[in-house]
Coordinates of C-alpha atoms and ligand atoms in Angstrom, one line a residue:
M103 CA -17.6 17.3 -26.6
V104 CA -17.0 13.9 -28.6
T105 CA -18.6 14.4 -31.1
K106 CA -18.4 12.3 -35.2
K107 CA -14.7 13.5 -35.6
K108 CA -14.1 10.3 -33.7
S109 CA -15.1 8.0 -36.3
T110 CA -12.5 6.3 -37.2
R111 CA -12.1 5.3 -33.1
V112 CA -15.8 4.2 -33.0
K113 CA -16.1 1.9 -35.9
G114 CA -18.2 -1.2 -34.6
T115 CA -18.8 0.3 -31.0
K116 CA -22.7 0.6 -31.9
S117 CA -23.5 -2.0 -29.2
R118 CA -20.8 -0.1 -26.4
A119 CA -22.9 3.1 -27.4
A120 CA -25.9 1.6 -27.0
A121 CA -24.8 -0.1 -23.5
A122 CA -23.4 3.1 -22.1
S123 CA -26.8 4.7 -22.4
R124 CA -28.3 2.1 -20.4
A125 CA -25.9 3.0 -18.2
N126 CA -27.3 6.1 -16.7
P127 CA -30.7 4.8 -16.0
R128 CA -30.7 7.3 -13.1
T129 CA -30.4 10.1 -14.6
G130 CA -32.5 9.3 -18.0
Q131 CA -29.8 10.8 -20.0
S132 CA -28.8 9.4 -23.5
A133 CA -24.7 8.7 -23.8
T134 CA -23.0 11.0 -26.2
H135 CA -20.1 9.6 -25.0
K136 CA -18.7 6.9 -27.7
E137 CA -15.0 6.0 -27.3
P138 CA -14.8 2.1 -27.3
G139 CA -15.6 1.3 -23.5
L140 CA -13.1 -0.4 -21.3
M141 CA -13.4 -3.7 -21.9
K142 CA -13.7 -3.5 -25.9
R143 CA -9.8 -1.4 -25.4
L144 CA -9.1 -4.6 -23.0
A145 CA -9.6 -7.0 -25.8
T146 CA -7.5 -5.7 -28.1
G147 CA -4.5 -4.5 -25.7
A148 CA -3.3 -2.9 -22.7
V149 CA -5.1 -0.4 -20.4
V150 CA -2.5 2.4 -18.6
C151 CA -4.2 3.4 -15.3
A152 CA -3.1 6.3 -13.4
E153 CA -3.7 6.0 -9.5
G154 CA -2.1 7.2 -6.3
Y155 CA -3.6 11.1 -6.5
V156 CA -3.6 11.1 -2.7
F157 CA 0.1 10.2 -2.7
E158 CA 1.1 12.8 -5.1
L159 CA -1.0 16.0 -4.1
E160 CA 0.5 15.2 -0.6
R161 CA 3.7 15.2 -2.5
R162 CA 3.1 18.7 -4.3
G163 CA 1.7 20.1 -1.1
Y164 CA -2.1 19.7 -1.3
L165 CA -2.8 17.1 1.3
Q166 CA -2.2 16.4 4.5
A167 CA -0.5 12.7 4.9
G168 CA -2.3 10.6 7.8
A169 CA -5.8 10.7 7.3
F170 CA -5.1 11.2 3.5
V171 CA -8.7 13.1 2.5
P172 CA -8.5 14.9 -0.1
T173 CA -10.1 18.2 0.7
V174 CA -8.0 19.8 -2.1
L175 CA -11.3 19.0 -4.0
L176 CA -13.0 21.9 -2.6
E177 CA -9.7 24.0 -1.6
H178 CA -7.5 23.9 -4.9
P179 CA -9.9 21.9 -7.4
E180 CA -7.6 23.3 -10.2
V181 CA -4.7 21.5 -9.3
V182 CA -6.6 17.8 -9.4
E183 CA -7.6 19.0 -12.6
Q184 CA -4.3 19.6 -13.5
L185 CA -3.0 16.3 -11.9
H186 CA -5.3 14.5 -14.2
M187 CA -4.1 16.5 -17.0
D188 CA -0.3 15.5 -16.5
F189 CA -1.3 11.9 -15.9
V190 CA -3.0 11.8 -19.3
H191 CA -0.3 13.8 -21.0
A192 CA 2.1 10.8 -19.3
G193 CA 0.1 8.1 -21.2
S194 CA -3.1 7.1 -18.5
D195 CA -5.6 5.9 -20.6
V196 CA -7.9 6.7 -17.8
T197 CA -9.2 9.4 -15.8
Q198 CA -10.3 8.4 -12.8
A199 CA -12.2 10.6 -10.2
L200 CA -10.7 11.2 -6.8
T201 CA -13.1 9.9 -5.0
Y202 CA -10.6 7.6 -3.0
Y203 CA -11.3 8.0 0.5
V204 CA -14.4 10.6 -0.1
H205 CA -16.5 8.6 1.6
R206 CA -18.4 9.0 4.9
E207 CA -16.4 7.3 7.2
K208 CA -13.3 9.1 6.5
L209 CA -15.3 12.5 6.4
R210 CA -16.6 11.5 10.1
M211 CA -13.2 11.0 10.5
I212 CA -11.8 14.8 10.1
G213 CA -15.3 16.1 11.3
R214 CA -16.5 17.0 7.5
E215 CA -19.4 14.7 6.9
K216 CA -21.7 17.4 5.7
D217 CA -19.2 18.0 2.9
L218 CA -19.6 14.3 1.8
G219 CA -21.6 14.8 -1.7
A220 CA -19.8 17.8 -2.2
M221 CA -16.6 16.7 -2.6
N222 CA -17.7 13.3 -4.3
H223 CA -19.8 15.8 -7.1
I224 CA -16.4 17.9 -7.8
A225 CA -14.3 14.9 -8.2
L226 CA -16.4 13.3 -10.6
K227 CA -17.3 16.5 -12.3
I228 CA -13.3 17.4 -12.9
A229 CA -12.9 14.0 -13.6
K230 CA -15.2 13.6 -16.5
K231 CA -14.4 16.9 -17.8
V232 CA -11.0 16.1 -17.9
A233 CA -12.1 12.4 -19.5
R234 CA -14.0 14.1 -22.3
K235 CA -11.6 16.7 -23.1
T236 CA -9.0 14.5 -23.2
Q237 CA -10.7 11.5 -24.8
T238 CA -9.8 9.0 -22.2
L239 CA -12.1 6.5 -20.0
F240 CA -13.8 8.2 -17.4
A241 CA -13.7 6.0 -14.0
G242 CA -15.5 5.9 -11.0
D243 CA -13.6 5.2 -7.7
I244 CA -14.9 3.3 -4.2
C245 CA -12.2 1.7 -1.5
N246 CA -11.6 0.2 1.8
T247 CA -13.6 1.8 4.5
N248 CA -12.0 0.6 7.6
I249 CA -14.4 -0.3 9.5
Y250 CA -15.5 -3.5 8.0
D251 CA -15.8 -6.1 10.4
P252 CA -17.2 -9.6 9.5
N253 CA -18.6 -10.1 13.3
E254 CA -20.1 -6.7 13.3
S255 CA -23.5 -6.3 11.5
K256 CA -23.8 -2.7 12.6
A257 CA -20.2 -1.8 10.7
L258 CA -21.3 -4.3 8.0
K259 CA -24.6 -2.2 7.0
Q260 CA -22.5 1.2 7.1
V261 CA -20.4 -0.1 4.9
A262 CA -22.9 -1.3 2.3
R263 CA -24.3 2.2 2.9
I264 CA -21.0 3.7 2.1
F265 CA -20.4 1.7 -1.2
E266 CA -23.8 2.3 -2.5
E267 CA -24.3 6.0 -2.0
Q268 CA -21.0 6.7 -3.7
V269 CA -21.5 3.8 -6.5
G270 CA -25.1 5.9 -6.9
W271 CA -22.7 9.4 -7.5
A272 CA -20.6 7.9 -9.7
A273 CA -23.4 6.5 -12.0
D274 CA -25.2 9.3 -12.2
A275 CA -21.8 11.1 -13.3
G276 CA -22.1 9.0 -16.2
V277 CA -19.2 6.9 -15.6
D278 CA -18.0 4.6 -18.4
Y279 CA -16.6 1.8 -15.3
I280 CA -16.1 1.9 -11.7
V281 CA -13.0 0.7 -9.8
A282 CA -13.0 -0.8 -6.3
E283 CA -9.6 -0.8 -5.0
T284 CA -7.1 -1.6 -1.8
F285 CA -9.3 -3.9 -0.1
S286 CA -7.7 -5.9 3.0
W287 CA -10.7 -8.0 3.1
G288 CA -11.5 -10.1 0.2
Q289 CA -15.2 -10.1 1.8
E290 CA -14.9 -6.3 1.8
A291 CA -14.2 -6.1 -1.9
L292 CA -17.3 -9.3 -2.4
M293 CA -19.2 -6.4 -0.7
A294 CA -17.9 -3.4 -3.0
L295 CA -18.5 -5.9 -6.2
D296 CA -22.1 -6.0 -5.2
A297 CA -23.3 -2.5 -4.8
I298 CA -21.6 -2.1 -8.2
K299 CA -23.6 -4.6 -9.8
K300 CA -27.2 -3.7 -7.9
H301 CA -26.8 -0.1 -8.3
S302 CA -24.6 0.5 -11.5
K303 CA -24.5 -1.0 -15.2
V304 CA -21.2 -0.3 -15.9
P305 CA -17.9 -2.8 -15.5
A306 CA -16.4 -3.3 -12.4
V307 CA -12.9 -3.6 -12.3
V308 CA -12.3 -4.9 -8.2
T309 CA -8.0 -4.8 -7.1
F310 CA -6.7 -5.7 -3.5
S311 CA -4.2 -5.6 -1.4
I312 CA -1.8 -8.0 -0.3
H313 CA -0.1 -6.7 2.5
R314 CA 2.9 -8.7 4.1
E315 CA 1.3 -11.9 4.8
L316 CA 0.1 -13.7 1.5
V317 CA -3.4 -13.7 2.3
T318 CA -5.8 -11.3 2.7
R319 CA -7.3 -10.5 6.5
E320 CA -9.8 -13.9 6.0
G321 CA -6.9 -15.8 5.1
W322 CA -7.7 -16.2 1.4
T323 CA -4.9 -16.5 -1.0
A324 CA -5.0 -13.8 -3.5
A325 CA -5.4 -16.0 -6.3
E326 CA -8.7 -17.6 -4.7
T327 CA -9.2 -14.3 -3.9
C328 CA -9.9 -13.3 -7.4
R329 CA -11.5 -16.4 -8.2
R330 CA -14.4 -15.7 -5.7
L331 CA -14.3 -12.1 -7.4
E332 CA -14.8 -13.4 -10.9
A333 CA -17.5 -15.9 -10.1
A334 CA -19.3 -12.9 -8.7
G335 CA -19.2 -10.8 -11.7
A336 CA -16.3 -8.9 -11.5
D337 CA -15.3 -8.1 -15.3
V338 CA -11.4 -7.4 -14.4
V339 CA -9.5 -8.3 -10.6
G340 CA -6.4 -8.5 -9.3
L341 CA -3.9 -6.2 -6.9
N342 CA -3.0 -2.8 -6.2
C343 CA -1.2 -1.0 -3.7
H344 CA 1.3 -1.6 -0.9
R345 CA 3.4 -4.4 -2.7
G346 CA 5.8 -2.9 -5.1
P347 CA 6.7 -4.3 -8.5
R348 CA 9.2 -7.1 -7.5
T349 CA 7.1 -8.6 -4.5
M350 CA 4.0 -8.2 -6.5
L351 CA 4.8 -9.7 -9.5
P352 CA 4.7 -13.5 -8.3
L353 CA 1.0 -13.2 -7.0
L354 CA 0.1 -11.9 -10.2
K355 CA 1.5 -14.9 -12.2
E356 CA -1.0 -17.1 -9.7
I357 CA -3.8 -15.1 -10.0
R358 CA -3.5 -14.9 -14.1
A359 CA -3.0 -19.0 -14.1
A360 CA -6.3 -18.8 -11.9
V361 CA -9.1 -16.6 -13.4
K362 CA -10.3 -16.4 -17.0
C363 CA -11.0 -12.6 -17.3
D364 CA -8.7 -9.6 -17.6
V365 CA -6.2 -9.0 -14.6
A366 CA -5.1 -5.7 -12.7
A367 CA -2.0 -4.7 -11.6
L368 CA -1.0 -1.5 -10.2
P369 CA 1.5 -1.7 -7.6
V370 CA 3.4 1.1 -5.4
P371 CA 6.5 2.3 -6.9
Y372 CA 8.7 1.6 -4.3
R373 CA 11.3 -1.1 -4.1
T374 CA 9.3 -3.6 -1.6
T375 CA 11.6 -6.8 -0.7
E376 CA 11.0 -10.4 0.6
E377 CA 11.6 -9.2 3.8
Q378 CA 9.8 -6.4 3.6
P379 CA 7.6 -7.1 0.9
S380 CA 4.6 -4.0 1.6
F381 CA 5.8 -0.3 1.6
M382 CA 4.1 0.2 5.2
S383 CA 7.0 -2.4 6.6
L384 CA 9.8 -0.8 5.1
T385 CA 12.4 0.8 7.4
D386 CA 15.0 2.8 6.6
P387 CA 18.4 1.8 7.7
C388 CA 19.8 5.9 7.1
C389 CA 17.1 6.7 9.9
S390 CA 17.5 4.1 12.8
D391 CA 15.3 1.5 11.0
R392 CA 12.3 3.8 11.2
R393 CA 9.1 3.1 9.0
A394 CA 9.5 4.6 6.1
F395 CA 5.9 4.8 5.5
P396 CA 4.3 7.5 4.6
V397 CA 6.4 10.6 4.1
G398 CA 10.0 9.0 4.0
L399 CA 9.6 6.2 1.4
D400 CA 11.5 8.6 -0.9
P401 CA 14.6 6.8 -0.9
F402 CA 12.8 3.1 -2.1
V403 CA 11.2 5.2 -4.9
V404 CA 11.9 2.8 -8.2
T405 CA 13.2 4.1 -11.3
R406 CA 11.3 4.5 -14.5
Q407 CA 13.4 1.7 -15.9
E408 CA 12.1 -0.5 -13.0
I409 CA 8.4 0.2 -13.9
F410 CA 9.1 -0.2 -17.6
D411 CA 11.0 -3.7 -16.6
F412 CA 7.4 -3.8 -14.4
G413 CA 5.2 -3.2 -17.7
R414 CA 6.9 -5.5 -20.3
E415 CA 6.7 -8.7 -17.9
A416 CA 3.1 -8.2 -16.7
Y417 CA 2.2 -7.6 -20.1
A418 CA 4.0 -10.8 -21.3
M419 CA 2.3 -12.2 -18.3
G420 CA -1.2 -11.5 -19.9
I421 CA -2.1 -8.8 -17.7
K422 CA -3.3 -6.0 -19.6
Y423 CA -5.1 -3.7 -17.0
L424 CA -2.0 -1.8 -16.0
G425 CA -1.0 1.3 -13.3
V426 CA 0.8 2.1 -10.6
C427 CA -0.6 3.1 -7.1
C428 CA 0.2 5.3 -3.9
G429 CA 3.5 7.5 -4.7
A430 CA 3.1 7.1 -8.6
G431 CA 4.4 10.2 -10.4
P432 CA 3.7 11.0 -14.1
Q433 CA 7.4 9.8 -14.9
H434 CA 6.0 6.2 -13.6
I435 CA 3.1 6.6 -15.9
R436 CA 5.2 7.4 -18.9
A437 CA 7.5 4.6 -18.4
L438 CA 4.6 2.1 -18.2
A439 CA 3.1 3.3 -21.5
E440 CA 6.3 3.2 -23.0
S441 CA 7.1 -0.1 -21.7
L442 CA 3.6 -1.1 -23.9
G443 CA 5.7 0.2 -27.1
R444 CA 3.4 3.3 -26.7
R445 CA 4.2 6.9 -27.2
P446 CA 1.8 9.6 -25.1
E447 CA 2.6 13.1 -25.7
G448 CA 4.9 13.3 -22.6
S449 CA 7.2 10.4 -24.4
K450 CA 8.6 14.1 -26.6
Y451 CA 10.5 14.6 -23.2
S452 CA 11.8 11.4 -22.9
V453 CA 15.1 11.4 -22.0
D454 CA 17.8 11.9 -24.9
M455 CA 21.5 11.7 -23.8
S456 CA 23.1 12.0 -26.8
K457 CA 23.4 16.1 -26.8
H458 CA 24.2 16.3 -22.8
A459 CA 27.5 18.3 -22.2
F460 CA 29.6 15.6 -21.0
F461 CA 28.0 12.0 -22.0
G462 CA 27.0 13.2 -25.3
T463 CA 28.0 11.6 -28.4
D464 CA 26.4 14.2 -31.2
Q465 CA 29.5 15.5 -33.1
K466 CA 29.4 19.4 -31.6
I467 CA 30.2 18.3 -28.1
K468 CA 34.1 19.3 -27.4
T469 CA 36.4 16.5 -26.5
V470 CA 37.1 18.9 -24.1
Q471 CA 34.0 18.0 -22.1
T472 CA 33.9 13.9 -22.9
E473 CA 37.6 13.7 -22.1
Y474 CA 36.6 14.6 -18.8
R475 CA 34.0 12.0 -18.1
S476 CA 35.9 9.8 -16.0
R477 CA 36.5 12.5 -13.6
L478 CA 32.9 13.6 -13.2
Ligands
LIG152 ZN1 -2.1 3.4 -3.3

């Protein structure tokens, strides 16, 4: 699908193409994809990655909050494809396969273990189709297993199996790189990285989450965890999910100073505070201080401007892998892309109030309207 007409953008990417063909030893297929890879793109600027698909699919009415397993892959694959397209239209450089929570343990939880292979294959197929059509990067995805327990060797074996099989499917599908995300344990993140390094030859982006406490569940700081991940061979390290821009930024500053490799930042688009620094800790004063997570978070959603400001600040700090996690809509991704000075296709529809019926500045707007502004 991606042919020679891309020649102006593939200049000097011979080694990447060769690396890509080495990336799929399991299939024996030679890579035809000649887009600059993730690391090359990061070397010259930012990469925007839309995440948080399960929340957006829940909001659209195709996924159940709670277990958060995307059975939509089997029931409405066209909805998943459209969501990928929406995020690319809004400025995402990446189409990440919706394999988040499509692992053995999650499917066992909902009694659908038999669908494991089919769901992973469909997710990878849809993402690859969109990625190649839109010339975005095609990313695989593995995540928190929820069974990791440092004191239980049986659980550790199951975790390793989950990572191995999902990385294998992603590598077979020919992903450009693999994201490992949303870990609460630094050690589980290291296990995920180990699987990517053992069972694929593509770059690894490893991000984890910091909840209320400023450490991972084994007590490592964010900076220390990133140092360990970098030392273990991760190409990009950082944070995703759980914290909003305001409570993630101070940690990102420490991480940026602690590692040499590229840093990733994908906050949730919610107004987290010092007292309630994670989206799971937010309580809503309008509703008897009830926990807002997961379906009462609407009043805490950040504005486009707040994401724009976050993008500016993070990029100025030297953080180049940027995205938004659970709760992200296309409007956030567009604002993030625009904060980097970009004009994605969707920017054609970015706000322009000059022709607004009351607030506009256009000559054609009557004074009978503009004079009424203060009474609106
Ligand atoms: Zn998330």
